[in-house]
Amino acid sequence: MWATLAGAFLFISGLLYMAWEALGRRRLSEPPEPSQADPKQTLEPRGQGLRFLSPLRNWLGVALMLIGGLLLLFGMR
């Protein structure tokens, strides 16, 4: 029972950590002013790409999710 609860806690913690890393370390863009309204402008920062999803940057979250998943799989036996 404790292994299943610990696994669920670790898995959710890893997921929340990766979301925090993806949203917390970059500067959010400013909305365009009404006088400069261009339909091509978005709130997405330039050059964002998918670098924030890198496993190297999120290794701690991936490790927490992996350990939590293993506890969930094998903790019920």
CSV table of N, CA and C in Angstrom, one decimal:
chain,number,residue,atom,x,y,z
A,1,MET,N,0.8,-1.2,0.0
A,1,MET,CA,0.0,0.0,0.0
A,1,MET,C,0.9,1.3,0.0
A,2,TRP,N,1.9,1.3,0.9
A,2,TRP,CA,2.7,2.5,0.9
A,2,TRP,C,3.5,2.7,-0.4
A,3,ALA,N,3.9,1.6,-1.0
A,3,ALA,CA,4.6,1.7,-2.3
A,3,ALA,C,3.8,2.3,-3.4
A,4,THR,N,2.5,2.0,-3.4
A,4,THR,CA,1.6,2.6,-4.4
A,4,THR,C,1.4,4.1,-4.1
A,5,LEU,N,1.2,4.4,-2.9
A,5,LEU,CA,1.0,5.8,-2.5
A,5,LEU,C,2.3,6.6,-2.8
A,6,ALA,N,3.4,6.1,-2.5
A,6,ALA,CA,4.7,6.8,-2.7
A,6,ALA,C,4.9,6.9,-4.2
A,7,GLY,N,4.6,5.9,-5.0
A,7,GLY,CA,4.7,5.9,-6.5
A,7,GLY,C,3.8,7.0,-7.1
A,8,ALA,N,2.6,7.1,-6.6
A,8,ALA,CA,1.7,8.1,-7.1
A,8,ALA,C,2.2,9.5,-6.8
A,9,PHE,N,2.7,9.6,-5.6
A,9,PHE,CA,3.2,10.9,-5.1
A,9,PHE,C,4.4,11.3,-6.0
A,10,LEU,N,5.3,10.4,-6.2
A,10,LEU,CA,6.5,10.7,-7.0
A,10,LEU,C,6.2,11.0,-8.4
A,11,PHE,N,5.3,10.2,-9.0
A,11,PHE,CA,4.9,10.5,-10.4
A,11,PHE,C,4.2,11.8,-10.6
A,12,ILE,N,3.3,12.2,-9.7
A,12,ILE,CA,2.7,13.5,-9.8
A,12,ILE,C,3.7,14.6,-9.5
A,13,SER,N,4.6,14.4,-8.6
A,13,SER,CA,5.6,15.4,-8.3
A,13,SER,C,6.5,15.6,-9.5
A,14,GLY,N,6.9,14.6,-10.2
A,14,GLY,CA,7.7,14.7,-11.4
A,14,GLY,C,7.0,15.5,-12.5
A,15,LEU,N,5.7,15.2,-12.6
A,15,LEU,CA,4.9,15.9,-13.7
A,15,LEU,C,4.8,17.4,-13.3
A,16,LEU,N,4.5,17.7,-12.1
A,16,LEU,CA,4.4,19.1,-11.7
A,16,LEU,C,5.7,19.8,-11.8
A,17,TYR,N,6.8,19.1,-11.5
A,17,TYR,CA,8.2,19.7,-11.6
A,17,TYR,C,8.5,20.1,-13.0
A,18,MET,N,8.1,19.2,-14.0
A,18,MET,CA,8.4,19.4,-15.4
A,18,MET,C,7.5,20.6,-15.9
A,19,ALA,N,6.3,20.7,-15.4
A,19,ALA,CA,5.5,21.8,-15.8
A,19,ALA,C,6.0,23.1,-15.3
A,20,TRP,N,6.5,23.1,-14.0
A,20,TRP,CA,7.1,24.3,-13.4
A,20,TRP,C,8.3,24.7,-14.2
A,21,GLU,N,9.1,23.8,-14.6
A,21,GLU,CA,10.4,24.1,-15.3
A,21,GLU,C,10.0,24.7,-16.7
A,22,ALA,N,9.0,24.1,-17.3
A,22,ALA,CA,8.6,24.6,-18.7
A,22,ALA,C,8.1,26.0,-18.6
A,23,LEU,N,7.3,26.4,-17.6
A,23,LEU,CA,6.7,27.7,-17.5
A,23,LEU,C,7.4,28.7,-16.7
A,24,GLY,N,8.3,28.2,-15.8
A,24,GLY,CA,8.9,29.2,-14.8
A,24,GLY,C,10.1,29.8,-15.2
A,25,ARG,N,10.9,29.3,-16.1
A,25,ARG,CA,12.2,29.8,-16.4
A,25,ARG,C,12.3,30.8,-17.6
A,26,ARG,N,11.2,31.0,-18.2
A,26,ARG,CA,11.3,31.9,-19.4
A,26,ARG,C,10.4,33.1,-19.1
A,27,ARG,N,10.8,34.2,-19.8
A,27,ARG,CA,10.0,35.4,-19.6
A,27,ARG,C,8.8,35.4,-20.5
A,28,LEU,N,7.7,35.7,-20.0
A,28,LEU,CA,6.4,35.7,-20.7
A,28,LEU,C,6.4,36.9,-21.6
A,29,SER,N,5.8,36.9,-22.7
A,29,SER,CA,5.8,38.0,-23.6
A,29,SER,C,4.7,39.0,-23.3
A,30,GLU,N,4.8,40.2,-23.8
A,30,GLU,CA,3.8,41.2,-23.5
A,30,GLU,C,2.7,41.1,-24.6
A,31,PRO,N,1.5,41.3,-24.3
A,31,PRO,CA,0.4,41.3,-25.4
A,31,PRO,C,0.7,42.5,-26.3
A,32,PRO,N,0.4,42.4,-27.6
A,32,PRO,CA,0.5,43.6,-28.5
A,32,PRO,C,-0.4,44.7,-28.2
A,33,GLU,N,0.1,45.9,-28.4
A,33,GLU,CA,-0.8,47.1,-28.1
A,33,GLU,C,-1.8,47.2,-29.3
A,34,PRO,N,-3.0,47.8,-29.0
A,34,PRO,CA,-4.0,47.9,-30.0
A,34,PRO,C,-3.6,48.7,-31.2
A,35,SER,N,-2.7,49.7,-31.1
A,35,SER,CA,-2.2,50.5,-32.2
A,35,SER,C,-1.3,49.7,-33.2
A,36,GLN,N,-0.7,48.6,-32.7
A,36,GLN,CA,0.2,47.8,-33.4
A,36,GLN,C,-0.4,46.4,-33.7
A,37,ALA,N,-1.7,46.3,-33.8
A,37,ALA,CA,-2.4,45.1,-33.9
A,37,ALA,C,-2.1,44.5,-35.3
A,38,ASP,N,-1.3,43.4,-35.3
A,38,ASP,CA,-0.9,42.7,-36.5
A,38,ASP,C,-1.4,41.3,-36.3
A,39,PRO,N,-2.2,40.8,-37.3
A,39,PRO,CA,-2.8,39.4,-37.1
A,39,PRO,C,-1.8,38.3,-36.9
A,40,LYS,N,-0.5,38.6,-37.3
A,40,LYS,CA,0.5,37.5,-37.2
A,40,LYS,C,1.2,37.5,-35.9
A,41,GLN,N,1.0,38.5,-35.0
A,41,GLN,CA,1.6,38.6,-33.7
A,41,GLN,C,0.9,37.6,-32.8
A,42,THR,N,1.7,36.9,-32.0
A,42,THR,CA,1.2,36.0,-31.0
A,42,THR,C,1.8,36.4,-29.6
A,43,LEU,N,1.4,35.7,-28.6
A,43,LEU,CA,2.0,35.9,-27.3
A,43,LEU,C,3.1,35.0,-27.1
A,44,GLU,N,3.4,34.1,-28.0
A,44,GLU,CA,4.5,33.2,-28.0
A,44,GLU,C,5.9,33.9,-28.1
A,45,PRO,N,6.8,33.7,-27.2
A,45,PRO,CA,8.1,34.4,-27.4
A,45,PRO,C,8.8,33.9,-28.6
A,46,ARG,N,9.6,34.7,-29.2
A,46,ARG,CA,10.4,34.3,-30.4
A,46,ARG,C,11.4,33.3,-30.0
A,47,GLY,N,11.6,32.3,-30.9
A,47,GLY,CA,12.7,31.4,-30.7
A,47,GLY,C,12.4,30.4,-29.6
A,48,GLN,N,11.2,30.2,-29.2
A,48,GLN,CA,10.8,29.3,-28.1
A,48,GLN,C,11.2,27.9,-28.5
A,49,GLY,N,10.7,27.4,-29.6
A,49,GLY,CA,11.0,26.0,-30.0
A,49,GLY,C,10.5,25.0,-29.0
A,50,LEU,N,11.2,23.8,-29.0
A,50,LEU,CA,10.8,22.8,-28.1
A,50,LEU,C,12.0,22.5,-27.1
A,51,ARG,N,12.9,23.4,-26.9
A,51,ARG,CA,14.0,23.2,-26.0
A,51,ARG,C,13.6,23.0,-24.6
A,52,PHE,N,12.5,23.6,-24.2
A,52,PHE,CA,12.0,23.5,-22.8
A,52,PHE,C,11.5,22.1,-22.5
A,53,LEU,N,11.3,21.2,-23.5
A,53,LEU,CA,10.9,19.8,-23.3
A,53,LEU,C,12.1,18.9,-23.2
A,54,SER,N,13.3,19.4,-23.3
A,54,SER,CA,14.5,18.5,-23.3
A,54,SER,C,14.6,17.7,-22.1
A,55,PRO,N,14.9,16.3,-22.2
A,55,PRO,CA,15.1,15.5,-21.1
A,55,PRO,C,16.3,15.9,-20.2
A,56,LEU,N,17.3,16.5,-20.9
A,56,LEU,CA,18.5,17.0,-20.1
A,56,LEU,C,18.1,18.1,-19.2
A,57,ARG,N,17.2,19.0,-19.6
A,57,ARG,CA,16.8,20.1,-18.7
A,57,ARG,C,15.9,19.6,-17.6
A,58,ASN,N,15.1,18.6,-17.9
A,58,ASN,CA,14.1,18.1,-17.0
A,58,ASN,C,14.4,16.7,-16.4
A,59,TRP,N,15.7,16.4,-16.2
A,59,TRP,CA,16.1,15.1,-15.8
A,59,TRP,C,15.6,14.7,-14.5
A,60,LEU,N,15.4,15.7,-13.6
A,60,LEU,CA,14.9,15.4,-12.2
A,60,LEU,C,13.4,15.0,-12.3
A,61,GLY,N,12.6,15.7,-13.1
A,61,GLY,CA,11.2,15.3,-13.3
A,61,GLY,C,11.1,14.0,-14.0
A,62,VAL,N,11.9,13.7,-15.0
A,62,VAL,CA,11.9,12.4,-15.6
A,62,VAL,C,12.2,11.3,-14.7
A,63,ALA,N,13.2,11.5,-13.8
A,63,ALA,CA,13.7,10.5,-12.8
A,63,ALA,C,12.6,10.3,-11.8
A,64,LEU,N,11.9,11.3,-11.3
A,64,LEU,CA,10.8,11.2,-10.4
A,64,LEU,C,9.7,10.4,-11.0
A,65,MET,N,9.3,10.7,-12.2
A,65,MET,CA,8.2,10.0,-12.9
A,65,MET,C,8.6,8.5,-13.1
A,66,LEU,N,9.8,8.3,-13.5
A,66,LEU,CA,10.3,6.9,-13.7
A,66,LEU,C,10.2,6.0,-12.4
A,67,ILE,N,10.8,6.6,-11.4
A,67,ILE,CA,10.7,5.9,-10.1
A,67,ILE,C,9.3,5.7,-9.6
A,68,GLY,N,8.5,6.7,-9.7
A,68,GLY,CA,7.1,6.6,-9.3
A,68,GLY,C,6.3,5.6,-10.2
A,69,GLY,N,6.6,5.6,-11.5
A,69,GLY,CA,6.0,4.6,-12.3
A,69,GLY,C,6.4,3.2,-12.0
A,70,LEU,N,7.6,3.0,-11.7
A,70,LEU,CA,8.1,1.6,-11.3
A,70,LEU,C,7.5,1.2,-9.9
A,71,LEU,N,7.3,2.1,-9.0
A,71,LEU,CA,6.7,1.8,-7.7
A,71,LEU,C,5.2,1.5,-8.0
A,72,LEU,N,4.6,2.2,-8.9
A,72,LEU,CA,3.2,1.9,-9.2
A,72,LEU,C,3.0,0.5,-9.8
A,73,LEU,N,3.9,0.2,-10.7
A,73,LEU,CA,3.8,-1.1,-11.4
A,73,LEU,C,4.1,-2.3,-10.5
A,74,PHE,N,5.2,-2.2,-9.7
A,74,PHE,CA,5.6,-3.3,-8.9
A,74,PHE,C,5.3,-3.2,-7.4
A,75,GLY,N,4.7,-2.1,-7.0
A,75,GLY,CA,4.3,-1.9,-5.6
A,75,GLY,C,3.1,-2.7,-5.2
A,76,MET,N,2.3,-3.2,-6.1
A,76,MET,CA,1.1,-3.8,-5.8
A,76,MET,C,1.2,-5.3,-5.6
A,77,ARG,N,2.4,-5.8,-5.8
A,77,ARG,CA,2.6,-7.3,-5.7
A,77,ARG,C,3.0,-7.7,-4.3
